mmCIF file of C-alpha atoms and ligand atoms in Angstrom:
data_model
loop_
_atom_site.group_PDB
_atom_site.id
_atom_site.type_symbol
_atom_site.label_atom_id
_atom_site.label_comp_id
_atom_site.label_asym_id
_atom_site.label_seq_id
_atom_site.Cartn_x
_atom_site.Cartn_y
_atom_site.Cartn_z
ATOM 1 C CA UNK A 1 0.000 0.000 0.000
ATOM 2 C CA UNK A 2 1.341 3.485 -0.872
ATOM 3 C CA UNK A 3 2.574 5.558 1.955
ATOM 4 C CA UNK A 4 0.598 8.750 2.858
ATOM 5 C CA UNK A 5 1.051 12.007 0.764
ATOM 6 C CA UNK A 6 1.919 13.503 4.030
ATOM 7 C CA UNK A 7 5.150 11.400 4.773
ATOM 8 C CA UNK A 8 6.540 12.038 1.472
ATOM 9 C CA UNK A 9 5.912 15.881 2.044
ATOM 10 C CA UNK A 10 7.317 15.311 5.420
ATOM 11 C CA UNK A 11 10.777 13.950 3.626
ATOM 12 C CA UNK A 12 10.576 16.844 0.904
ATOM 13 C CA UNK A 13 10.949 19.064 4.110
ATOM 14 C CA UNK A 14 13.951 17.341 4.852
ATOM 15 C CA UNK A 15 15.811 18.220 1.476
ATOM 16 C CA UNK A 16 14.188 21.258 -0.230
ATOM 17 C CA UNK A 17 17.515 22.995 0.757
ATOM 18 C CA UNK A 18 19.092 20.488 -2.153
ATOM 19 C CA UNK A 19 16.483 19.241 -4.488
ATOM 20 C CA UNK A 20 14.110 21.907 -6.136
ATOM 21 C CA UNK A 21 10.541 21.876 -5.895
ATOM 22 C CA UNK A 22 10.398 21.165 -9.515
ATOM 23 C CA UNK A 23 12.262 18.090 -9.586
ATOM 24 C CA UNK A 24 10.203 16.493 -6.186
ATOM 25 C CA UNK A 25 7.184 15.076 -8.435
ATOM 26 C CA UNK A 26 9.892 12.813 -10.484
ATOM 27 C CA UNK A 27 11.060 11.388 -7.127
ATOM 28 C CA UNK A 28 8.442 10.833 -4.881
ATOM 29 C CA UNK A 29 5.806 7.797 -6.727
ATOM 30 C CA UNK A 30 9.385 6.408 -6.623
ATOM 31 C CA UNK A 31 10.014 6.958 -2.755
ATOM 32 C CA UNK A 32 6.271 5.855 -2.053
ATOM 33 C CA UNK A 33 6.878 3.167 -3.645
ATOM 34 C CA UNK A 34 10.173 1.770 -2.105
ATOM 35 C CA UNK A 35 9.065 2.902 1.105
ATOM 36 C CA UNK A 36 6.525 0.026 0.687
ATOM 37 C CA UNK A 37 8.509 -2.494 -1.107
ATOM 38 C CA UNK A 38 10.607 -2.759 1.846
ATOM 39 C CA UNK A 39 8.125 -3.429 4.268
ATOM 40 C CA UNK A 40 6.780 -6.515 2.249
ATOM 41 C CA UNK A 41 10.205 -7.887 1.662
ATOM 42 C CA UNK A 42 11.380 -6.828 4.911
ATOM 43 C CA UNK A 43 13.706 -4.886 3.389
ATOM 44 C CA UNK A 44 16.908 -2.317 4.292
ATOM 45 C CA UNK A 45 18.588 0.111 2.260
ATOM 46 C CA UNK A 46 22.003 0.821 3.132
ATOM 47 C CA UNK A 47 23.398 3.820 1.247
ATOM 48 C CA UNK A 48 26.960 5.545 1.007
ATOM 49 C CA UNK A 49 27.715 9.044 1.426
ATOM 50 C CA UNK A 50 28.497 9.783 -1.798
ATOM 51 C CA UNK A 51 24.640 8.514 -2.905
ATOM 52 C CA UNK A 52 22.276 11.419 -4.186
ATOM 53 C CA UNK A 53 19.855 13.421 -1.346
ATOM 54 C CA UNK A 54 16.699 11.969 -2.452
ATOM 55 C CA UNK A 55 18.574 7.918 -2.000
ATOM 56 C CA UNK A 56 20.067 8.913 0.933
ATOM 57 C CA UNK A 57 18.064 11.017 2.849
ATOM 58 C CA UNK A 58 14.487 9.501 1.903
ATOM 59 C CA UNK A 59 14.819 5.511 1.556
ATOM 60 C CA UNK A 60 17.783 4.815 3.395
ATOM 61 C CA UNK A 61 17.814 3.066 6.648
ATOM 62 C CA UNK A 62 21.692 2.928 7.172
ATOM 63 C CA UNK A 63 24.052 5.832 6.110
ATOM 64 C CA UNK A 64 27.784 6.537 6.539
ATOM 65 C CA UNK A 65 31.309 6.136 4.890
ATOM 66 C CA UNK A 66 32.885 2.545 3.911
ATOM 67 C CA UNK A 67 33.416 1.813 7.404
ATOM 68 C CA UNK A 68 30.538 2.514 9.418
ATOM 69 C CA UNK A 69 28.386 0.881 6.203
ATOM 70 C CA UNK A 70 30.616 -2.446 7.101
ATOM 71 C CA UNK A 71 29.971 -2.142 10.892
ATOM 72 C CA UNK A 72 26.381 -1.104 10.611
ATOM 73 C CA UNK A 73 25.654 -4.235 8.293
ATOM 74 C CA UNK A 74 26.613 -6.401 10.762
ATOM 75 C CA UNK A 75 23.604 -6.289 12.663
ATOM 76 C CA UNK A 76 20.906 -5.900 10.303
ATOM 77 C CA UNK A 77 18.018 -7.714 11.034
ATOM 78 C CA UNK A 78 16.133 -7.570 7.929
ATOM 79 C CA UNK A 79 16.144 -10.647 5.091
ATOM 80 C CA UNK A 80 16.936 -8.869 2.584
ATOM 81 C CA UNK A 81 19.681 -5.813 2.040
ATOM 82 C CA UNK A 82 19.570 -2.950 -0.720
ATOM 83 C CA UNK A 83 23.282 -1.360 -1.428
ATOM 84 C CA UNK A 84 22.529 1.838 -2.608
ATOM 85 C CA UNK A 85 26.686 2.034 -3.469
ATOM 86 C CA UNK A 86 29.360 0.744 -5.132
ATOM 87 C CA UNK A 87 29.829 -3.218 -5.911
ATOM 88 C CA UNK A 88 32.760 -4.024 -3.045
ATOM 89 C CA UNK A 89 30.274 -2.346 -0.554
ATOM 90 C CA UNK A 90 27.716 -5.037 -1.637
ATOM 91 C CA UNK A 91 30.256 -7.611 -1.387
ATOM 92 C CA UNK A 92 31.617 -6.154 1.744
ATOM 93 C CA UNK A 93 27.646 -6.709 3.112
ATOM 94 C CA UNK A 94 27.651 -9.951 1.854
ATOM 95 C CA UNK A 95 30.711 -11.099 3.653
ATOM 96 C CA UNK A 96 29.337 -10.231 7.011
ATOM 97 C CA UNK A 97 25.789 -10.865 6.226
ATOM 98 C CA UNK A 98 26.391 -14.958 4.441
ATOM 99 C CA UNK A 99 23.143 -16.070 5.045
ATOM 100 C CA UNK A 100 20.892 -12.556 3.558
ATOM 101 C CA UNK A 101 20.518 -11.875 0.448
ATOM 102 C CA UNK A 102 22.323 -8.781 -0.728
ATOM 103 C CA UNK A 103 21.102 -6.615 -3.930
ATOM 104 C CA UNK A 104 23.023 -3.997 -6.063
ATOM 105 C CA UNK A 105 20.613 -2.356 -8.459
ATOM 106 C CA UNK A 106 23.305 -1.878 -10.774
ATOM 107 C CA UNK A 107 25.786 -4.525 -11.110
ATOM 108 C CA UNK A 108 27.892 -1.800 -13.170
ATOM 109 C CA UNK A 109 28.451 0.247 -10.347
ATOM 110 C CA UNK A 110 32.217 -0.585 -9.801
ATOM 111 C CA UNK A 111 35.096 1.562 -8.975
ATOM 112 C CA UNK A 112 38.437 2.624 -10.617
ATOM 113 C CA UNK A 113 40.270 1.692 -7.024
ATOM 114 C CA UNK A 114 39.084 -2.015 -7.197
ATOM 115 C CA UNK A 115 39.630 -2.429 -10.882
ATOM 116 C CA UNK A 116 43.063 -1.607 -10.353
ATOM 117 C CA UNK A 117 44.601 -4.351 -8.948
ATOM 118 C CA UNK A 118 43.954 -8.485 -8.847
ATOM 119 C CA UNK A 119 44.351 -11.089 -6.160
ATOM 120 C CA UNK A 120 47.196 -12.465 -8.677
ATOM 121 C CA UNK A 121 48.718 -8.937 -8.205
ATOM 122 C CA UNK A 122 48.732 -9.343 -4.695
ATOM 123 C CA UNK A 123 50.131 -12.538 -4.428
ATOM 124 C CA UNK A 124 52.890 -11.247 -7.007
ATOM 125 C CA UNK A 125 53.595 -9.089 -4.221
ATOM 126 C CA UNK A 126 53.707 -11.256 -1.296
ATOM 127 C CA UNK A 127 56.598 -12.936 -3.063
ATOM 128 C CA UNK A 128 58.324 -9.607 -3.889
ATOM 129 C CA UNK A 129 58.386 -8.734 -0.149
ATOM 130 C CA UNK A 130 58.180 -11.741 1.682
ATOM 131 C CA UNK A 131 57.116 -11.929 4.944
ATOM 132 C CA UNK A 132 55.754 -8.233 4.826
ATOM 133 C CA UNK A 133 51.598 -8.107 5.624
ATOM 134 C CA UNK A 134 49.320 -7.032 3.248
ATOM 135 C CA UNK A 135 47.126 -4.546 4.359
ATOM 136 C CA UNK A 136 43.683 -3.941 1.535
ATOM 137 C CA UNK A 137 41.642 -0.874 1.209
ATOM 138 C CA UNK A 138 37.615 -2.290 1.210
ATOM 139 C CA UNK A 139 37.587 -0.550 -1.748
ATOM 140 C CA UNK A 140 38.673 -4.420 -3.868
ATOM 141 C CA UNK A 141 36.964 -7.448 -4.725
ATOM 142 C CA UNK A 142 36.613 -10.070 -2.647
ATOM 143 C CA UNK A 143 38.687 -12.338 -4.313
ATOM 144 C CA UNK A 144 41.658 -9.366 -3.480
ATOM 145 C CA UNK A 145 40.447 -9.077 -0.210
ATOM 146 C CA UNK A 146 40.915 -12.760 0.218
ATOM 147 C CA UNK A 147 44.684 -12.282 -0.398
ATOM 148 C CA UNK A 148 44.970 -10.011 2.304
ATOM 149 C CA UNK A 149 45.761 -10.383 5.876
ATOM 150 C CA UNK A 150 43.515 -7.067 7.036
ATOM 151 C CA UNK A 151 41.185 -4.523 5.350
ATOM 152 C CA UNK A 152 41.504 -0.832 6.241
ATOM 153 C CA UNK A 153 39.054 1.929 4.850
ATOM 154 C CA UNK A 154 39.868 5.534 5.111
ATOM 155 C CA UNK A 155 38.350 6.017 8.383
ATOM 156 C CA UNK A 156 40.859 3.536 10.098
ATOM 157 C CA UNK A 157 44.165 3.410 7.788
ATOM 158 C CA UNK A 158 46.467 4.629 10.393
ATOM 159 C CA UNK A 159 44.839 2.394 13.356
ATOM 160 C CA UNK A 160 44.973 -0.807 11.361
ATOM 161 C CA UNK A 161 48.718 -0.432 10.011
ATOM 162 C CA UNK A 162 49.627 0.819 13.272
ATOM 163 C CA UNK A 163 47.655 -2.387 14.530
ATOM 164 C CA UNK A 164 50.267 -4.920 13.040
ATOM 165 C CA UNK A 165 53.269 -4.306 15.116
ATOM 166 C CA UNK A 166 55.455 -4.631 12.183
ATOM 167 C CA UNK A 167 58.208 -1.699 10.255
ATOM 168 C CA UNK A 168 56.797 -2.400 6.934
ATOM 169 C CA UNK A 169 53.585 -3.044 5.303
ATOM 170 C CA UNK A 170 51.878 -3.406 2.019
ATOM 171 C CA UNK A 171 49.156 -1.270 1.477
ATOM 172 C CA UNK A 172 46.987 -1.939 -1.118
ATOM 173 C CA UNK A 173 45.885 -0.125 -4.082
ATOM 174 C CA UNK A 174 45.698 3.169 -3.231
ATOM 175 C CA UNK A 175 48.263 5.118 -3.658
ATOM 176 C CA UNK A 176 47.463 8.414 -2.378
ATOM 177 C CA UNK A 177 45.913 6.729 0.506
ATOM 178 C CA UNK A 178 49.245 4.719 1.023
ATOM 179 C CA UNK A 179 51.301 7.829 0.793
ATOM 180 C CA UNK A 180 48.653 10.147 3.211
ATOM 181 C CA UNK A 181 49.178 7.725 5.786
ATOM 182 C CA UNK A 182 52.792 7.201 5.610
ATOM 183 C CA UNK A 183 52.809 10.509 6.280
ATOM 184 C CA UNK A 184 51.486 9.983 9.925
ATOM 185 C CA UNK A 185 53.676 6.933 10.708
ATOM 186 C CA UNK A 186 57.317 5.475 11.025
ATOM 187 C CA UNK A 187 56.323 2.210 9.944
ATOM 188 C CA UNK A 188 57.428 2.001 6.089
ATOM 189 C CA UNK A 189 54.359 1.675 3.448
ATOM 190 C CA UNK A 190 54.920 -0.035 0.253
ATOM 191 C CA UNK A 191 52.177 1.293 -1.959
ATOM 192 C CA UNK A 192 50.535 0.102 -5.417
ATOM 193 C CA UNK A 193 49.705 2.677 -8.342
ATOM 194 C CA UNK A 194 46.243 2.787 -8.008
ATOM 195 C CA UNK A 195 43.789 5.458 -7.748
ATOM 196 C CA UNK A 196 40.127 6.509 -7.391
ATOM 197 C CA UNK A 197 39.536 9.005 -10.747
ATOM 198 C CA UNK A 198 37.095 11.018 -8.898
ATOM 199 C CA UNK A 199 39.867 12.397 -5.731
ATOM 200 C CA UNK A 200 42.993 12.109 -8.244
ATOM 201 C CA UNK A 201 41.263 15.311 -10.102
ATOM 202 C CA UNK A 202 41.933 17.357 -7.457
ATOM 203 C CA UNK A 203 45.220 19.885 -7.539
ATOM 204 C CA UNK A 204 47.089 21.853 -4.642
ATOM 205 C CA UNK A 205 45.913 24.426 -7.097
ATOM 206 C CA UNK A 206 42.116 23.946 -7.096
ATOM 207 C CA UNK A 207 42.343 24.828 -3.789
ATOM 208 C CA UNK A 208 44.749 28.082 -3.758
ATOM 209 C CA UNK A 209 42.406 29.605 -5.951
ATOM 210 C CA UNK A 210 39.338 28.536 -3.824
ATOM 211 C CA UNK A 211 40.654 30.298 -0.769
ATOM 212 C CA UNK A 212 40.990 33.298 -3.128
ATOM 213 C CA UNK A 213 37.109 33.098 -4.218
ATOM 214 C CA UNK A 214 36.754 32.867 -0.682
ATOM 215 C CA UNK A 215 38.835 34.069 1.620
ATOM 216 C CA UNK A 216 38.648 32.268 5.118
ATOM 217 C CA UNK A 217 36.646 28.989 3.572
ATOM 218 C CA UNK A 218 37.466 25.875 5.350
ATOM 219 C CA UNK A 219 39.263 23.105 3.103
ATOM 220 C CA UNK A 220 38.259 19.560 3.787
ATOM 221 C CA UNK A 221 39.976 16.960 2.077
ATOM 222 C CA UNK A 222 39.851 12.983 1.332
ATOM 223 C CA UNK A 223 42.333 10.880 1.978
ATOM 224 C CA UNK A 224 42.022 9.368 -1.874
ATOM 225 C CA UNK A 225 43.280 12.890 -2.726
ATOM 226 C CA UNK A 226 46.962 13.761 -3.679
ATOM 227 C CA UNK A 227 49.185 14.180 -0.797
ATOM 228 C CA UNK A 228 49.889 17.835 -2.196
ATOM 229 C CA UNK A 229 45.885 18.549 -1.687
ATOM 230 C CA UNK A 230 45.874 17.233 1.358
ATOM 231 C CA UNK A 231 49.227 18.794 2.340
ATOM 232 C CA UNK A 232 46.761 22.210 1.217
ATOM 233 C CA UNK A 233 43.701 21.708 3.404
ATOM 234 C CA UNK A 234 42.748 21.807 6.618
ATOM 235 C CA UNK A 235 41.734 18.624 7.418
ATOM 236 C CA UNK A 236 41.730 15.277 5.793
ATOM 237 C CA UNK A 237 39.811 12.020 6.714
ATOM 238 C CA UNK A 238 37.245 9.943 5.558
ATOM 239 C CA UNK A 239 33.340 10.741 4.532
ATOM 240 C CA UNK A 240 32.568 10.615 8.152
ATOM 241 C CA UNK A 241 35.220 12.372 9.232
ATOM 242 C CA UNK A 242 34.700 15.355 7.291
ATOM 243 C CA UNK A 243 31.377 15.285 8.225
ATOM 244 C CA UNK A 244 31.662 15.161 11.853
ATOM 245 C CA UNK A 245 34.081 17.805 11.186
ATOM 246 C CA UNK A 246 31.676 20.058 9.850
ATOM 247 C CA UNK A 247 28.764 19.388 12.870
ATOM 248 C CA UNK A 248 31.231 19.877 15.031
ATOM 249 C CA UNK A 249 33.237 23.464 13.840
ATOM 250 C CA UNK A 250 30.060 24.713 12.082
ATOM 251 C CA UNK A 251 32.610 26.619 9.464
ATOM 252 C CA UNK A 252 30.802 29.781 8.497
ATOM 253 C CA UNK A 253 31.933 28.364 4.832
ATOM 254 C CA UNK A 254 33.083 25.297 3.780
ATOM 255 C CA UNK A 255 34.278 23.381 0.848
ATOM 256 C CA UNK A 256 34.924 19.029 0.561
ATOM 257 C CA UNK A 257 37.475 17.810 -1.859
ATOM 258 C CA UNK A 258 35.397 14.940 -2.782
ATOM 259 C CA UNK A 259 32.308 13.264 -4.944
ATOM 260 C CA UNK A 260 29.648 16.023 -5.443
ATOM 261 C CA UNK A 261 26.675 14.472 -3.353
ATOM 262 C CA UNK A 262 28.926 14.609 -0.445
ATOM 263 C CA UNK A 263 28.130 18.202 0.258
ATOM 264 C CA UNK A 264 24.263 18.183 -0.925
ATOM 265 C CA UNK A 265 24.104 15.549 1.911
ATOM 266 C CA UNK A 266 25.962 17.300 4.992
ATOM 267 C CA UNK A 267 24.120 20.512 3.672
ATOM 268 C CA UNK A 268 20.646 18.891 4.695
ATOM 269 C CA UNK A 269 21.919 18.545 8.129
ATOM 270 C CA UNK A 270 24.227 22.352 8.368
ATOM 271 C CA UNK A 271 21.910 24.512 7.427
ATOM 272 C CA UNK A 272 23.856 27.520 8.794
ATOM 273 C CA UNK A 273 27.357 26.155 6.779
ATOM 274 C CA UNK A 274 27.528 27.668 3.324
ATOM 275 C CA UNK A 275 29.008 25.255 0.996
ATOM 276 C CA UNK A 276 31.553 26.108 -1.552
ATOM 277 C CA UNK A 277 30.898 23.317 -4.716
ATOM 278 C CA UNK A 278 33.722 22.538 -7.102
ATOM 279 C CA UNK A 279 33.312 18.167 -6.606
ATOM 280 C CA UNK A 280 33.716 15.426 -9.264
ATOM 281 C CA UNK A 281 31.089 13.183 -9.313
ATOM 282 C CA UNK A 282 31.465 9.107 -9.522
ATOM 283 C CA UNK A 283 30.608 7.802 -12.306
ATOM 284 C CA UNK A 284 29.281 4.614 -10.523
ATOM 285 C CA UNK A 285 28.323 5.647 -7.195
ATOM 286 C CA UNK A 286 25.728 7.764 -9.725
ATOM 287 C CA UNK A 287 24.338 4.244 -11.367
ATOM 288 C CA UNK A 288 22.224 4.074 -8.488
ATOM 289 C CA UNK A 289 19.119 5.443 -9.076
ATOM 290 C CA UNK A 290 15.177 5.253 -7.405
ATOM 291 C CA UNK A 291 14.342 3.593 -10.152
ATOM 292 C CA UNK A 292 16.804 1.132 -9.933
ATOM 293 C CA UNK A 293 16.254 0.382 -6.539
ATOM 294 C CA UNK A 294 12.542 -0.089 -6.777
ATOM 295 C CA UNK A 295 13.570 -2.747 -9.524
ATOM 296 C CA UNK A 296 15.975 -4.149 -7.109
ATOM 297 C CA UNK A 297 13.315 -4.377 -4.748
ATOM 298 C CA UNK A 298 10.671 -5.330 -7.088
ATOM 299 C CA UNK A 299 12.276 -8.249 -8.663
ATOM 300 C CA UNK A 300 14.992 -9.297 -6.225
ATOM 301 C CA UNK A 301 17.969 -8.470 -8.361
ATOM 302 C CA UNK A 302 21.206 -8.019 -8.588
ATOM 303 C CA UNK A 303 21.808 -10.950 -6.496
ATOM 304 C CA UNK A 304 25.277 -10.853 -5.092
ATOM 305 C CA UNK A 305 27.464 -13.876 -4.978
ATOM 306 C CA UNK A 306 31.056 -14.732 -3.936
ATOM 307 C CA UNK A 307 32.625 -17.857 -4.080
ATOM 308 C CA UNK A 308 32.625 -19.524 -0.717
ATOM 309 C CA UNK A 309 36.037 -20.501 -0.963
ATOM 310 C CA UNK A 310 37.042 -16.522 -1.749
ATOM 311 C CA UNK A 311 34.374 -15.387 0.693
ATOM 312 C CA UNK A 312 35.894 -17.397 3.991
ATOM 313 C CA UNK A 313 39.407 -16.292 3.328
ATOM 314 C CA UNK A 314 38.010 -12.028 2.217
ATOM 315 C CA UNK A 315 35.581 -12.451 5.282
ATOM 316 C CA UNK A 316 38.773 -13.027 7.668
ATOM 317 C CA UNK A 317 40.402 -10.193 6.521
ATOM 318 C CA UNK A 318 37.317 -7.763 7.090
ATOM 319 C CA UNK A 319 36.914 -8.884 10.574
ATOM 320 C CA UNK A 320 39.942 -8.565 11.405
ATOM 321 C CA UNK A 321 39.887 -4.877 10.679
ATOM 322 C CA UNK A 322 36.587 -4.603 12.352
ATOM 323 C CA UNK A 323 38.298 -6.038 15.395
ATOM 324 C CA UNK A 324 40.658 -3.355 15.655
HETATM 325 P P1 LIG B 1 34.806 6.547 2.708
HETATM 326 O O1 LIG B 1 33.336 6.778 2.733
HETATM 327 O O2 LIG B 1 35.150 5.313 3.483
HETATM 328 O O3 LIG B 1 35.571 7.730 3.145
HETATM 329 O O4 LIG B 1 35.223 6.178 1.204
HETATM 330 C C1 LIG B 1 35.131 7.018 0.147
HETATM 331 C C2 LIG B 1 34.953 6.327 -1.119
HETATM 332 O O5 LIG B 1 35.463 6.727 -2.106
HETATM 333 C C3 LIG B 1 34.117 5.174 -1.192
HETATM 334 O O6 LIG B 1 33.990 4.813 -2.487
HETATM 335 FE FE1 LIG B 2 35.782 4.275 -6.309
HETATM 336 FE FE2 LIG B 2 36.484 6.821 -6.174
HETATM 337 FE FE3 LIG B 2 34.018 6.212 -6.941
HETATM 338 FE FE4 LIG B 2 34.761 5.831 -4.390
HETATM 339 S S1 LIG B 2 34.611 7.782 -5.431
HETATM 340 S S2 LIG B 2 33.655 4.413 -5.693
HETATM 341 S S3 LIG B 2 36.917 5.275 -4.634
HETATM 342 S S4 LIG B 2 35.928 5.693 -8.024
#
């Protein structure tokens, strides 16, 4: 049954700040209707930061960056879970969650980090630098995950190579990530070339002239950025960070080095922060779509899979970061 006019008002409230009135009507027959399908199927939608206002703030049950996404799907309840992100997200859902069945509306939503590098690259490496662990950003495949002895995300780099009492590690495939955090420890990163194409847009310049525009603007930066950018801004850390950053210094004006939605999202909730907008979008966080999800919902698809062979050995590794 279709949800009342009045709740979907109630969630236009939430977002007229960042979606015109114009564009509501294409949205919300959309939201009534996903509202519903995930009653019947007993349903949750969990949905990155980087996913558009009307995903994230009106169907969503579960928000956050890579890590609290991870964390948070550990105790869903429901049968059945929606990733409103990126395919290793789903996968990363699916590892914790074995026994639910996890849906990506669009199995093309992939990402330029975890195309990057295989789990025959990794192995390739292991004998390189015998001996050293391999530390893998979530953002992989399983089957590279499975390689690995620990998973890191953004929000916990420097705590989970810190974590392995060791001087040297592998950290795998970011590079500017690798190279950000080696910057905050003694122990000695060996780094892949990787990178994600939507932070490795971003120059020390971009942000010189920004602070000309606008004098006194705060600079927040990802840590998928170039260490020069971050080396420029005033803070760095993950999706969550810089959003915690913002609810907690209220910046009279701000601007985030990262994917566009980012700051459409943290706008709903700062009212009072003006937000400077020069972002890249990603190209596959933006596959996701209300329409796609309602399909999701409405005919149980994109199922994800992973071996179980892959999925034992990539599981280990993610629990062992979530154990730190
Ligand atoms: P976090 O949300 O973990 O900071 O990751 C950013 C990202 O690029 C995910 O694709
Ligand atoms: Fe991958 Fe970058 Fe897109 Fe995140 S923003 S999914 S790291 S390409």
């Amino acid at each position: 049954m279709p949800v009342s006019i009045s709740t979907t008002a109630s969630l236009y409230d939430r977002v007229r700040r960042v979606i015109p009135p114009i564009e509501w009507p294409a949205f919300s027959d959309d939201i009534d209707a996903i509202l519903a399908l995930k009653r019947e199927r007993n349903a949750v939608i969990l949905a990155h930061n980087y996913q558009t206002p009307e995903i994230f703030h009106c169907v969503a049950d579960i928000v956050g960056d890579s890590l609290a996404l991870a964390r948070k799907a550990m105790s869903v309840e429901a049968d059945v879970i929606v990733l409103a992100g990126v395919h290793f997200m789903a996968e990363t859902a699916k590892l914790l969650n074995p026994g639910k069945t996890v849906l990506i509306p669009d199995l093309g939503a992939g990402c330029s980090l975890a195309d990057s590098i295989t789990a025959s690259d990794v192995r390739l490496m292991r004998q390189r630098y015998p001996g050293v662990p391999v530390v893998t950003y979530v953002n992989t495949s399983a089957a590279v995950k499975a390689e690995s002895d620990i998973c890191c995300t953004s929000g916990n780099a420097l705590a989970v190579v810190e974590s392995l009492g060791t001087p040297r590690v592998i950290m795998l495939p970011d590079e500017y990530l690798a190279r950000n955090i080696a910057a905050q420890t003694k122990i000695e990163i060996i780094a892949w070339k990787g990178h994600c194409e939507v932070h490795e847009r971003f120059t020390p310049a971009d942000i010189r002239e920004l602070r000309e525009a606008h004098p006194g603007v705060t600079v927040l930066a990802h840590p998928e950025c170039p260490p020069e950018v971050v080396a420029e801004a005033d803070f760095a850390g993950s999706t969550a960070a810089m959003s915690d950053y913002v609810g907690r210094h209220k910046p009279a004006r701000v601007v985030l080095m990262t994917e566009c939605s980012m700051s459409d999202n943290v706008a709903v909730e700062h009212p009072e922060v003006d937000f400077v907008r020069p972002c890249n979008l990603c190209p596959h966080m933006k596959r996701i779509t209300l329409p796609n999800i309602r399909a999701a919902l409405e005919e149980g698809r994109h199922v994800v899979t992973i071996d179980p062979d892959v999925a034992d050995r990539a599981r280990r590794a993610v629990e062992r970061m979530l154990a730190v």
